[in-house]
Coordinates of C-alpha atoms in Angstrom, one line a residue:
V1 CA -27.3 -36.3 2.2
T2 CA -30.8 -36.6 3.5
S3 CA -32.6 -37.3 6.8
T4 CA -34.7 -39.9 5.4
K5 CA -32.4 -42.6 4.1
F6 CA -28.7 -43.6 3.9
T7 CA -26.7 -42.1 1.2
T8 CA -23.7 -43.7 -0.4
V9 CA -20.6 -41.6 -0.9
V10 CA -17.6 -42.5 -3.0
I11 CA -14.5 -40.5 -2.5
D12 CA -11.9 -40.9 -5.2
F13 CA -8.4 -40.3 -3.5
K14 CA -7.3 -39.3 -7.1
A15 CA -9.8 -36.6 -7.3
L16 CA -10.7 -35.4 -3.9
P17 CA -13.4 -32.7 -3.8
P18 CA -13.7 -29.9 -4.3
S19 CA -11.0 -29.2 -6.5
G20 CA -10.3 -32.7 -7.9
A21 CA -6.7 -32.8 -6.5
S22 CA -5.0 -36.3 -5.6
L23 CA -4.4 -37.2 -2.2
P24 CA -0.5 -36.5 -1.8
S25 CA 1.7 -39.2 -0.8
G26 CA 2.2 -39.6 3.0
A27 CA 1.7 -42.0 5.9
W28 CA -2.0 -41.6 6.3
D29 CA -3.5 -43.4 8.9
R30 CA -7.0 -42.0 9.5
L31 CA -9.9 -40.1 7.9
S32 CA -11.8 -37.3 9.6
F33 CA -15.3 -36.6 9.0
Q34 CA -16.6 -33.1 9.8
A35 CA -20.3 -32.1 10.0
L36 CA -19.6 -28.3 9.9
A37 CA -21.8 -26.2 12.3
N38 CA -25.2 -26.8 10.9
G39 CA -26.4 -28.5 14.0
A40 CA -27.2 -31.8 12.3
T41 CA -26.1 -35.2 13.7
Y42 CA -24.6 -37.7 11.2
H43 CA -24.5 -41.5 11.3
L44 CA -21.7 -43.0 9.4
D45 CA -21.9 -46.7 8.7
N46 CA -20.4 -49.4 6.4
I47 CA -17.2 -47.6 5.4
K48 CA -15.1 -49.7 2.9
F49 CA -12.1 -49.2 0.9
L50 CA -12.4 -49.9 -2.8
T51 CA -9.5 -51.2 -4.8
S52 CA -10.9 -49.6 -8.0
I53 CA -13.5 -47.1 -9.1
T54 CA -15.4 -47.3 -12.3
V55 CA -15.5 -43.7 -13.9
Q56 CA -18.5 -43.4 -16.2
P57 CA -17.3 -41.9 -19.7
L58 CA -18.9 -38.6 -20.0
F59 CA -18.6 -35.1 -22.1
L60 CA -19.0 -32.8 -19.1
S61 CA -18.8 -29.5 -21.1
A62 CA -17.7 -28.1 -24.5
E63 CA -17.4 -24.5 -25.1
P64 CA -15.9 -21.8 -27.6
I65 CA -12.8 -20.0 -26.5
G66 CA -10.8 -17.3 -28.4
N67 CA -10.7 -17.3 -32.1
D68 CA -11.2 -20.8 -33.2
L69 CA -11.0 -23.2 -30.2
I70 CA -13.5 -25.6 -28.8
A71 CA -12.7 -26.6 -25.0
V72 CA -14.2 -29.9 -24.1
T73 CA -13.9 -31.4 -20.6
T74 CA -14.3 -35.1 -20.1
Q75 CA -14.2 -37.8 -17.6
G76 CA -13.4 -41.5 -18.3
N77 CA -12.5 -43.0 -21.5
V78 CA -14.7 -41.1 -24.1
D79 CA -14.5 -41.3 -27.9
L80 CA -13.0 -37.9 -28.7
S81 CA -13.4 -38.6 -32.4
S82 CA -17.2 -38.2 -32.2
V83 CA -17.0 -34.5 -31.5
K84 CA -18.7 -32.5 -34.4
V85 CA -19.0 -28.8 -34.6
K86 CA -21.7 -26.7 -36.6
L87 CA -21.5 -23.1 -37.0
N88 CA -24.6 -21.3 -38.5
N89 CA -25.8 -24.9 -39.5
A90 CA -22.5 -25.6 -41.5
T91 CA -20.3 -28.2 -40.4
V92 CA -16.8 -27.0 -39.5
A93 CA -13.8 -29.3 -39.8
I94 CA -11.5 -29.9 -36.8
S95 CA -7.9 -29.3 -37.9
N96 CA -6.1 -30.2 -34.6
A97 CA -6.9 -31.6 -31.2
T98 CA -4.7 -31.2 -27.9
T99 CA -5.5 -33.1 -24.6
Y100 CA -4.3 -31.5 -21.3
S101 CA -4.8 -32.4 -17.5
P102 CA -3.6 -29.7 -14.9
I103 CA -0.6 -30.4 -13.2
D104 CA -2.3 -30.5 -9.6
T105 CA -5.6 -32.0 -10.6
P106 CA -4.6 -34.7 -13.1
S107 CA -8.1 -36.3 -12.7
K108 CA -9.4 -33.5 -14.7
T109 CA -9.0 -33.5 -18.6
I110 CA -9.6 -30.9 -21.3
T111 CA -9.3 -31.3 -25.0
Y112 CA -8.8 -28.1 -27.3
F113 CA -10.2 -28.6 -30.9
T114 CA -8.8 -26.2 -33.3
L115 CA -11.4 -25.4 -36.0
A116 CA -10.6 -24.8 -39.7
K117 CA -12.6 -21.7 -39.5
S118 CA -12.8 -18.8 -37.1
F119 CA -15.7 -18.1 -35.1
S120 CA -18.5 -15.6 -36.1
A121 CA -21.9 -14.6 -34.8
G122 CA -24.8 -16.9 -34.8
S123 CA -25.5 -20.4 -33.8
L124 CA -22.9 -22.8 -32.5
V125 CA -23.7 -26.5 -31.9
I126 CA -21.2 -29.0 -30.7
T127 CA -22.2 -32.8 -30.5
A128 CA -20.3 -35.6 -28.9
G129 CA -20.8 -39.3 -28.1
T130 CA -24.4 -40.7 -29.0
N131 CA -26.6 -38.2 -27.4
T132 CA -24.6 -35.2 -26.0
S133 CA -24.8 -31.8 -27.5
F134 CA -23.9 -28.3 -26.3
T135 CA -25.6 -25.3 -28.0
Y136 CA -24.7 -21.5 -27.9
T137 CA -25.8 -18.4 -29.5
L138 CA -22.6 -16.5 -30.4
P139 CA -23.3 -12.7 -29.9
A140 CA -22.7 -9.7 -31.9
V141 CA -19.2 -8.5 -31.8
R142 CA -18.2 -5.6 -29.5
Y143 CA -15.3 -3.2 -30.2
G144 CA -12.2 -2.1 -28.6
T145 CA -8.5 -1.4 -29.2
I146 CA -5.4 -1.5 -27.3
N147 CA -2.5 1.3 -27.9
V148 CA 0.6 -0.7 -27.3
P149 CA 2.9 2.5 -27.2
N150 CA 0.9 4.1 -24.4
T151 CA 2.2 2.2 -21.4
K152 CA 2.8 2.9 -17.7
P153 CA 4.7 0.6 -15.3
I154 CA 2.8 -2.0 -13.1
S155 CA 4.2 -2.5 -9.7
P156 CA 5.2 -6.1 -9.4
Y157 CA 4.0 -6.0 -5.7
I158 CA 0.3 -6.0 -6.4
Y159 CA 0.4 -9.7 -6.5
G160 CA 0.7 -10.4 -2.7
V161 CA -1.0 -12.5 -0.1
N162 CA -1.1 -12.8 3.6
W163 CA 0.3 -15.8 5.0
P164 CA 1.5 -18.0 2.0
T165 CA 1.6 -21.8 2.9
S166 CA 4.9 -22.8 1.7
A167 CA 7.7 -21.9 -0.8
S168 CA 6.0 -24.0 -3.6
Y169 CA 2.6 -22.0 -3.1
I170 CA 4.7 -18.7 -3.8
Q171 CA 6.3 -20.2 -6.9
H172 CA 3.2 -21.8 -8.4
L173 CA 1.1 -18.6 -7.9
G174 CA 3.8 -16.1 -8.6
V175 CA 3.3 -14.4 -5.2
T176 CA 5.6 -11.3 -5.3
I177 CA 5.1 -9.9 -1.7
S178 CA 4.0 -11.8 1.4
R179 CA 2.6 -10.3 4.7
W180 CA 2.8 -11.2 8.3
G181 CA -0.2 -9.5 9.5
G182 CA -3.8 -9.7 11.0
N183 CA -5.3 -9.2 14.5
A184 CA -3.2 -11.9 16.2
V185 CA 0.1 -10.3 15.5
T186 CA -0.7 -7.1 17.5
A187 CA 0.1 -9.3 20.6
Y188 CA 3.1 -11.1 19.0
N189 CA 5.9 -11.7 21.4
P190 CA 9.1 -12.4 19.4
F191 CA 10.9 -13.5 22.6
G192 CA 9.1 -16.9 22.8
D193 CA 6.8 -16.8 19.6
F194 CA 3.7 -16.2 21.4
T195 CA 0.5 -14.5 20.2
N196 CA -3.1 -14.0 21.2
A197 CA -6.2 -14.4 19.2
G198 CA -8.0 -11.4 20.6
N199 CA -11.5 -11.0 19.8
D200 CA -11.3 -13.4 16.9
W201 CA -11.0 -16.3 19.3
Y202 CA -11.7 -15.9 23.0
F203 CA -8.6 -13.8 23.5
E204 CA -6.4 -16.8 24.2
N205 CA -2.7 -17.0 23.9
R206 CA -1.2 -19.6 21.7
K207 CA 2.1 -20.6 20.2
S208 CA 3.2 -18.8 17.0
D209 CA 5.5 -19.5 14.1
G210 CA 8.8 -17.4 14.4
A211 CA 8.8 -14.4 12.4
D212 CA 12.6 -14.5 11.7
D213 CA 12.2 -18.0 10.3
W214 CA 9.2 -17.0 8.3
L215 CA 11.0 -14.1 6.8
G216 CA 13.8 -16.5 5.8
W217 CA 11.7 -19.1 4.0
V218 CA 9.5 -16.6 2.4
A219 CA 12.3 -14.6 1.1
G220 CA 14.0 -17.7 0.0
A221 CA 11.0 -18.8 -2.1
G222 CA 11.6 -15.4 -4.1
S223 CA 8.9 -13.2 -2.5
K224 CA 9.4 -9.8 -0.9
T225 CA 8.2 -9.4 2.9
V226 CA 6.0 -7.5 4.9
M227 CA 6.0 -7.8 8.8
T228 CA 3.8 -6.3 11.4
V229 CA 5.6 -4.8 14.3
P230 CA 3.2 -4.5 17.6
A231 CA 2.7 -1.0 18.6
L232 CA 0.5 -1.3 21.8
D233 CA 1.7 -1.6 25.4
W234 CA 1.4 -5.4 25.8
V235 CA 2.4 -8.6 24.1
S236 CA 1.6 -12.2 25.0
K237 CA 3.6 -13.8 27.7
D238 CA 3.0 -17.5 27.2
S239 CA 1.1 -20.0 24.9
T240 CA -1.7 -21.0 27.3
S241 CA -3.2 -18.1 29.3
Y242 CA -6.4 -16.4 28.4
S243 CA -8.1 -13.2 29.5
Y244 CA -11.5 -14.1 30.6
P245 CA -11.8 -17.2 32.7
K246 CA -15.1 -18.4 33.4
S247 CA -14.0 -18.8 37.3
I248 CA -13.4 -15.1 37.3
Y249 CA -16.2 -14.1 35.0
P250 CA -19.1 -16.6 35.1
D251 CA -21.7 -14.5 33.5
Q252 CA -20.3 -14.2 30.0
V253 CA -22.4 -15.1 27.1
K254 CA -20.1 -17.5 25.2
F255 CA -17.1 -19.9 25.9
D256 CA -14.8 -21.5 23.9
P257 CA -16.2 -25.0 22.8
Y258 CA -12.8 -26.4 23.1
N259 CA -11.6 -24.8 26.4
A260 CA -14.7 -24.3 28.5
D261 CA -13.1 -21.8 30.9
A262 CA -12.2 -19.3 28.4
G263 CA -14.9 -16.6 27.6
N264 CA -15.4 -14.1 25.1
G265 CA -15.5 -11.2 27.6
L266 CA -19.1 -10.1 26.7
L267 CA -22.3 -10.0 28.9
A268 CA -25.7 -10.9 27.6
N269 CA -26.4 -7.1 27.2
G270 CA -23.8 -6.8 24.8
S271 CA -21.5 -4.9 27.2
W272 CA -17.8 -5.9 28.2
V273 CA -17.0 -7.4 31.6
S274 CA -14.7 -5.1 33.6
P275 CA -11.4 -5.0 32.0
P276 CA -9.1 -7.8 33.2
D277 CA -5.6 -7.4 34.7
P278 CA -3.3 -7.5 31.4
T279 CA -0.6 -9.1 33.4
R280 CA -2.6 -12.3 33.5
V281 CA -2.0 -13.0 29.9
Y282 CA 0.4 -10.3 28.7
T283 CA 3.9 -8.9 29.3
P284 CA 5.1 -5.1 28.7
W285 CA 6.0 -4.0 25.3
N286 CA 7.7 -0.9 24.0
T287 CA 10.0 0.7 21.5
T288 CA 13.0 -0.4 23.2
L289 CA 12.1 -4.0 23.0
A290 CA 10.9 -3.6 19.4
K291 CA 14.4 -2.3 18.4
K292 CA 16.0 -5.2 20.3
W293 CA 14.0 -7.6 18.2
L294 CA 14.3 -5.9 14.9
S295 CA 18.0 -5.4 15.4
G296 CA 18.6 -9.1 16.1
L297 CA 16.7 -10.5 13.0
V298 CA 18.8 -12.8 10.8
H299 CA 16.3 -12.1 8.0
K300 CA 15.4 -8.5 7.4
P301 CA 11.7 -7.6 6.2
D302 CA 11.5 -5.4 3.1
I303 CA 8.5 -3.3 4.8
V304 CA 7.2 -3.3 8.2
N305 CA 3.6 -2.4 9.0
I306 CA 3.1 -0.5 12.4
D307 CA 0.8 -2.8 14.0
N308 CA -2.7 -3.8 12.4
E309 CA -6.0 -1.9 12.5
I310 CA -5.1 -0.5 16.0
E311 CA -7.9 2.2 15.5
I312 CA -10.4 -0.6 16.6
A313 CA -8.1 -2.2 19.4
S314 CA -10.7 -1.2 22.0
S315 CA -12.7 -4.1 20.2
T316 CA -10.3 -6.4 18.8
H317 CA -7.9 -6.2 21.7
Q318 CA -10.3 -5.0 24.3
D319 CA -8.5 -6.9 27.2
M320 CA -5.2 -5.0 26.7
H321 CA -6.5 -1.6 25.5
P322 CA -10.2 -1.0 26.6
V323 CA -9.9 2.8 26.0
P324 CA -10.8 4.0 22.3
I325 CA -7.9 5.0 20.4
N326 CA -8.1 8.7 19.0
Y327 CA -6.2 10.4 16.2
D328 CA -3.4 11.5 18.6
E329 CA -2.8 8.3 20.3
E330 CA -2.8 6.4 16.8
L331 CA -0.4 9.0 15.2
S332 CA 1.8 8.8 18.3
R333 CA 2.3 5.1 18.3
V334 CA 2.9 5.0 14.4
V335 CA 5.7 7.8 15.0
N336 CA 7.4 6.1 17.8
F337 CA 7.5 2.7 16.5
A338 CA 8.4 4.0 12.9
I339 CA 11.3 5.7 14.4
A340 CA 12.4 2.5 16.3
A341 CA 12.0 0.3 13.0
K342 CA 14.1 2.9 10.9
E343 CA 16.7 3.0 13.8
A344 CA 17.0 -0.9 13.9
L345 CA 16.6 -1.5 10.2
P346 CA 17.9 1.5 8.2
N347 CA 16.8 0.0 4.9
V348 CA 13.3 -0.9 5.8
K349 CA 10.2 0.8 4.5
V350 CA 7.4 1.5 6.8
A351 CA 3.7 1.1 5.8
A352 CA 0.9 2.6 8.1
P353 CA -1.6 3.0 9.5
S354 CA -3.2 -0.1 8.2
T355 CA -6.7 1.1 8.5
C356 CA -9.4 -1.4 8.7
S357 CA -12.2 -0.1 6.6
W358 CA -13.7 3.0 4.8
W359 CA -15.6 4.3 8.0
F360 CA -12.0 4.6 9.7
Y361 CA -10.5 6.2 6.8
W362 CA -12.3 9.3 8.0
T363 CA -13.0 9.2 11.6
S364 CA -11.8 7.2 14.7
V365 CA -13.7 5.1 17.4
V366 CA -14.1 8.1 19.6
G367 CA -16.3 9.6 16.8
W368 CA -17.1 12.7 15.1
S369 CA -16.0 14.9 18.0
D370 CA -12.3 13.7 17.1
N371 CA -12.8 15.1 13.6
T372 CA -13.9 18.4 15.2
A373 CA -11.0 18.5 17.6
H374 CA -8.6 18.2 14.6
S375 CA -9.8 21.3 12.5
N376 CA -12.8 19.2 11.0
M377 CA -10.2 17.2 9.2
D378 CA -10.9 13.6 8.3
F379 CA -8.6 11.1 9.7
L380 CA -6.4 9.9 6.6
P381 CA -5.8 13.3 5.3
W382 CA -4.8 14.6 8.9
F383 CA -2.6 11.4 9.2
L384 CA -0.8 12.3 6.0
Q385 CA -0.4 16.0 6.9
Q386 CA 1.1 15.0 10.3
M387 CA 3.4 12.4 9.0
K388 CA 4.8 15.1 6.5
A389 CA 5.4 17.6 9.4
K390 CA 7.1 14.8 11.1
E391 CA 9.6 14.5 8.3
T392 CA 10.2 18.2 8.2
A393 CA 10.8 18.2 11.9
L394 CA 13.1 15.2 12.1
G395 CA 14.8 15.7 8.6
K396 CA 13.9 12.1 7.4
R397 CA 10.7 10.2 6.3
L398 CA 9.1 7.9 8.5
L399 CA 6.1 6.8 6.3
D400 CA 6.9 5.1 2.9
Y401 CA 3.5 3.6 2.2
L402 CA 0.0 5.0 3.1
D403 CA -1.3 1.4 3.9
I404 CA -5.2 0.7 4.0
H405 CA -7.4 -2.2 4.2
Y406 CA -10.4 -2.5 1.8
Y407 CA -13.3 -4.8 1.9
F408 CA -16.0 -4.3 -0.6
Q409 CA -19.1 -3.1 1.5
P410 CA -22.2 -4.3 -0.6
D411 CA -23.9 -7.3 0.8
T412 CA -23.7 -10.2 -1.5
S413 CA -24.1 -12.9 1.3
A414 CA -27.0 -14.3 -0.6
N415 CA -24.9 -15.6 -3.3
D416 CA -27.9 -15.6 -5.7
A417 CA -27.7 -14.5 -9.2
A418 CA -28.5 -10.8 -8.2
A419 CA -25.7 -11.0 -5.6
K420 CA -23.4 -12.5 -8.0
A421 CA -24.0 -9.8 -10.6
L422 CA -23.4 -7.0 -7.6
R423 CA -20.3 -8.6 -6.6
L424 CA -18.9 -8.5 -10.2
R425 CA -19.7 -4.9 -10.7
M426 CA -18.7 -3.6 -7.2
T427 CA -15.0 -3.6 -8.4
R428 CA -15.9 -0.3 -9.9
S429 CA -15.7 1.1 -6.4
L430 CA -11.8 0.8 -6.9
W431 CA -11.6 3.4 -9.8
D432 CA -15.0 4.7 -11.1
P433 CA -16.0 8.2 -9.6
G434 CA -19.5 7.6 -11.3
Y435 CA -20.3 4.4 -9.3
V436 CA -22.5 5.2 -6.4
D437 CA -21.6 2.4 -3.9
E438 CA -24.3 0.0 -3.5
S439 CA -24.1 -0.2 0.1
W440 CA -24.3 2.0 3.5
V441 CA -21.3 3.9 2.1
S442 CA -23.3 6.0 -0.1
E443 CA -26.0 6.6 2.6
N444 CA -24.0 7.2 5.8
L445 CA -21.7 10.1 4.7
Q446 CA -19.9 10.9 8.0
N447 CA -16.8 12.5 6.2
H448 CA -15.7 15.7 4.6
Q449 CA -14.8 14.1 1.3
P450 CA -15.8 15.2 -2.2
N451 CA -17.9 12.8 -4.2
N452 CA -18.5 10.9 -1.1
K453 CA -21.5 8.6 -2.3
A454 CA -18.6 6.9 -4.5
V455 CA -15.7 5.1 -2.9
W456 CA -13.4 6.0 -6.1
L457 CA -10.8 4.3 -3.8
I458 CA -7.5 4.3 -5.7
P459 CA -7.7 7.8 -7.5
R460 CA -9.0 9.3 -4.1
M461 CA -6.1 7.9 -2.1
Q462 CA -3.7 9.0 -4.9
Q463 CA -5.2 12.5 -4.6
L464 CA -4.8 12.6 -0.8
I465 CA -1.1 11.6 -1.1
A466 CA -0.5 14.3 -3.8
Q467 CA -2.2 17.0 -1.8
Y468 CA -0.9 16.2 1.9
Y469 CA 2.3 13.9 1.5
P470 CA 3.8 13.8 -2.0
G471 CA 6.1 10.8 -2.7
T472 CA 4.3 8.5 -0.4
K473 CA 3.3 5.2 -2.1
L474 CA -0.1 3.4 -1.7
S475 CA -0.6 0.0 -0.4
I476 CA -3.6 -2.2 0.2
G477 CA -2.5 -4.6 3.0
E478 CA -5.8 -6.6 3.1
W479 CA -8.4 -6.9 0.7
A480 CA -10.8 -9.7 -0.4
S481 CA -13.3 -11.0 -3.1
S482 CA -16.1 -11.6 -0.9
A483 CA -16.6 -15.0 -2.1
D484 CA -13.3 -17.2 -2.3
G485 CA -15.1 -20.4 -3.1
D486 CA -17.3 -19.2 -5.7
V487 CA -16.2 -18.5 -9.5
T488 CA -17.2 -15.1 -9.0
G489 CA -14.9 -14.5 -6.4
G490 CA -12.1 -15.6 -8.7
L491 CA -13.4 -13.2 -11.5
V492 CA -13.6 -10.3 -8.9
T493 CA -9.9 -11.2 -7.8
A494 CA -8.7 -11.1 -11.5
D495 CA -10.7 -7.8 -12.2
T496 CA -9.0 -6.2 -9.0
L497 CA -5.5 -7.5 -10.1
G498 CA -6.1 -5.9 -13.4
I499 CA -7.3 -2.6 -11.9
F500 CA -4.4 -2.5 -9.3
G501 CA -2.0 -2.6 -12.3
R502 CA -3.8 -0.1 -14.4
Y503 CA -4.3 2.5 -11.7
G504 CA -0.9 2.4 -10.2
V505 CA -1.4 0.7 -6.8
D506 CA 2.1 0.2 -5.4
G507 CA 1.4 -2.9 -3.3
A508 CA -1.6 -5.2 -2.2
T509 CA -1.8 -8.4 -0.3
Y510 CA -4.9 -10.5 -0.3
W511 CA -6.5 -11.6 3.0
A512 CA -5.9 -14.1 3.8
T513 CA -4.3 -17.1 1.9
P514 CA -6.3 -17.9 -1.1
D515 CA -6.6 -21.9 -1.9
E516 CA -4.0 -22.6 -4.6
K517 CA -6.6 -24.6 -6.6
G518 CA -9.7 -22.5 -5.6
P519 CA -11.1 -19.6 -7.6
V520 CA -9.0 -16.9 -6.0
G521 CA -5.9 -18.9 -6.4
L522 CA -6.6 -19.4 -9.9
A523 CA -6.8 -15.6 -10.4
Y524 CA -3.4 -15.4 -9.3
W525 CA -2.1 -18.1 -11.3
L526 CA -3.8 -16.5 -14.3
Y527 CA -1.4 -13.4 -14.1
R528 CA 1.6 -15.0 -12.5
G529 CA 1.5 -18.9 -12.4
Y530 CA 4.5 -21.1 -13.0
G531 CA 7.0 -18.5 -14.2
T532 CA 4.6 -16.9 -17.0
Y533 CA 3.7 -13.5 -16.2
F534 CA 1.3 -10.8 -17.3
G535 CA 3.3 -7.8 -18.6
S536 CA 5.4 -5.5 -16.6
K537 CA 3.9 -2.4 -18.2
S538 CA 0.1 -1.6 -18.5
V539 CA -1.1 -0.9 -22.2
Q540 CA -3.9 1.5 -22.7
V541 CA -7.3 0.0 -23.3
N542 CA -10.3 1.6 -24.9
M543 CA -13.6 0.0 -25.2
A544 CA -16.4 1.4 -27.6
D545 CA -19.2 0.6 -24.9
N546 CA -19.2 1.1 -21.3
I547 CA -19.7 -2.5 -20.1
E548 CA -17.5 -2.5 -16.8
N549 CA -20.5 -4.3 -15.0
I550 CA -20.1 -7.2 -17.3
F551 CA -16.5 -7.3 -18.8
G552 CA -13.0 -6.4 -18.0
L553 CA -10.0 -6.4 -20.3
Y554 CA -6.4 -5.6 -19.2
A555 CA -3.3 -5.4 -21.5
G556 CA 0.4 -5.5 -20.7
V557 CA 3.6 -5.6 -22.4
E558 CA 7.0 -6.7 -21.7
D559 CA 10.3 -7.5 -23.8
G560 CA 7.8 -6.6 -27.0
K561 CA 5.4 -9.4 -26.0
V562 CA 1.8 -8.4 -25.6
S563 CA -0.4 -10.0 -22.7
L564 CA -4.0 -9.8 -22.4
V565 CA -6.7 -10.9 -19.7
F566 CA -10.2 -11.1 -20.6
I567 CA -12.9 -11.3 -17.9
N568 CA -16.5 -12.1 -18.9
K569 CA -18.6 -11.3 -15.8
N570 CA -21.7 -12.0 -17.8
T571 CA -24.0 -15.2 -17.7
S572 CA -23.6 -15.7 -21.5
P573 CA -20.8 -15.6 -24.0
L574 CA -19.4 -12.2 -25.0
A575 CA -17.4 -11.6 -28.4
F576 CA -14.9 -8.8 -29.3
Y577 CA -12.8 -7.3 -32.0
I578 CA -9.9 -5.7 -30.3
S579 CA -7.8 -3.8 -32.9
N580 CA -4.0 -3.7 -32.8
V581 CA -3.8 -7.1 -31.0
P582 CA -1.1 -8.8 -32.9
T583 CA -1.9 -12.1 -34.7
G584 CA 0.2 -15.3 -34.2
K585 CA 1.0 -17.8 -31.5
Y586 CA -0.2 -17.3 -28.0
F587 CA 0.1 -19.2 -24.7
V588 CA -3.4 -19.4 -23.4
R589 CA -4.7 -20.3 -20.0
H590 CA -8.2 -19.7 -18.2
F591 CA -10.6 -20.8 -15.5
G592 CA -14.3 -20.7 -15.0
G593 CA -17.2 -21.1 -17.4
A594 CA -18.5 -24.6 -18.1
A595 CA -14.9 -26.1 -17.9
G596 CA -15.0 -25.3 -14.1
N597 CA -12.2 -24.2 -11.8
A598 CA -9.0 -25.8 -12.8
K599 CA -5.6 -24.5 -14.3
W600 CA -6.7 -25.0 -17.9
Q601 CA -4.1 -24.1 -20.5
T602 CA -2.8 -24.5 -24.2
T603 CA -1.2 -22.8 -27.1
T604 CA -3.0 -21.5 -30.1
V605 CA -2.4 -19.3 -33.1
L606 CA -4.6 -16.2 -33.3
K607 CA -5.4 -16.2 -37.1
A608 CA -7.4 -13.0 -36.8
N609 CA -8.5 -10.6 -34.1
T610 CA -11.9 -9.7 -35.5
Y611 CA -14.0 -12.2 -33.4
T612 CA -12.7 -13.5 -30.1
V613 CA -15.1 -15.3 -27.8
I614 CA -15.1 -15.3 -23.9
P615 CA -17.4 -17.9 -22.4
A616 CA -19.8 -16.9 -19.7
Y617 CA -18.2 -16.4 -16.1
T618 CA -14.7 -16.9 -17.5
A619 CA -11.2 -15.3 -17.2
I620 CA -8.6 -15.8 -20.2
F621 CA -5.1 -15.1 -20.2
M622 CA -3.1 -14.7 -23.5
K623 CA 0.5 -13.9 -24.1
Q624 CA 2.5 -13.9 -27.1
V625 CA 5.0 -16.7 -27.7

């Protein structure tokens, strides 16, 4: 769309952008056009409903996958018999062809051509139609091995999300655990189902879904549940009040575009206005009320978080808690509400402190003086130590999971080639002690931790647990890819899920709700979709080269069946000889590459494991049938 002329846009209700999904059935009576927030004004004219759309026959892509498959995506009524393949200038016969359309995007079509000969390094040319061709240089093989007898369990609860949208969403993506969390639930009032958006949106109260109902339908869909218990002194009193009315605080810098009287509490110089009277918006909250609520739940959560990121409440919930929270206050709130939760729900597990980021793993909003006041201990080690002492004093465990939130810190906002490459290699921060974080983390070392230019997240946290509170599990209650709408975000997600399984994370929930048909949702589908799961035990993988920046390989096994996930983070194809991979029939699914983001799948016979091709920017799942 340009500013100099009208542009004709045809919207196919059978293939809606961006995913290609069909418009679901329903009583549709309006179309909404949204200009987003770029400041432009758009003029719409001459809207017509078409009785039919002519789809031009096109070969959209053709690329090699696996041992001997050519995956061809098309639109319209193309002549598939025109597809020809040459490998190193020699024509290769096609022995079989299978066409597939994804269940939720039936407008998309892929045809898998099985070649009579396996791939090998060299030139590959695929021609189709009268003048369409696709050319690849298949690279030299790289080597690796899997050691199937060497396994360790994968927690089923690493495949979680925050706020799943429906029972079918849970089942389609194989979501194993679901979290009721985020900033708004800090002010959740279960005696009316009210909440407050906090600093995320003008400190406004609003109506909320009921936690009990949510627990019921989520568990009914087959997912375990994590519910957040508020642990500050106030919760929302209604669904309409807000903390900073313009009529009282006229000098605020910003107001809700949909409610001109609701401000953000900030002045032009960046300071907060005077703290408001909390009773304008809130009603008191304490452990007695929490126990009353939890005891009365019809549907019981499996795990409770003790609030959400309350270490930064003086910012996110400045209207109710303007005073910075220090070590002692945070510990006290976690202990008191954990006691209440376990008294009300004897079988519940407690996850805390749900710390927001790397910086606050080690200090508080108060700053370095808080560390000094606590024997120069960084926050999480001190917290674990204190929770262990509480167990000793009380004779029962109050903390079952050390829960943290982790967001990759490198700046990939440009989303250009360099940013995408950085995004794809930054997953090394989860496990690699030699990966110096490519962000402020490696430059601002305000902590006492060893090797503190590296995040080294999972092994680091496991070591802290082993040292200060053995037996505590590790959960990552929020994490994200940094680019949910980009294929690289999907590849980061697939890589991360593999890392969680390999390195023994006990639970994880993505923030927030991945689009089921988008790249991140496809990563979940890759491992867990529609009842076909990656193995329950992680199999040892060894690669001959250190290529973690451009490639990930994860192996699993269950009931004697091997499953594999290959992730090519490179911009060109990669090829592998992975020894000890059994030959035979495999179920295959994949997303990314030239084929694009969709739920592509087929079955194939792996004739040999000596040369397996993974297309550029592609994740592939294979499981023995």
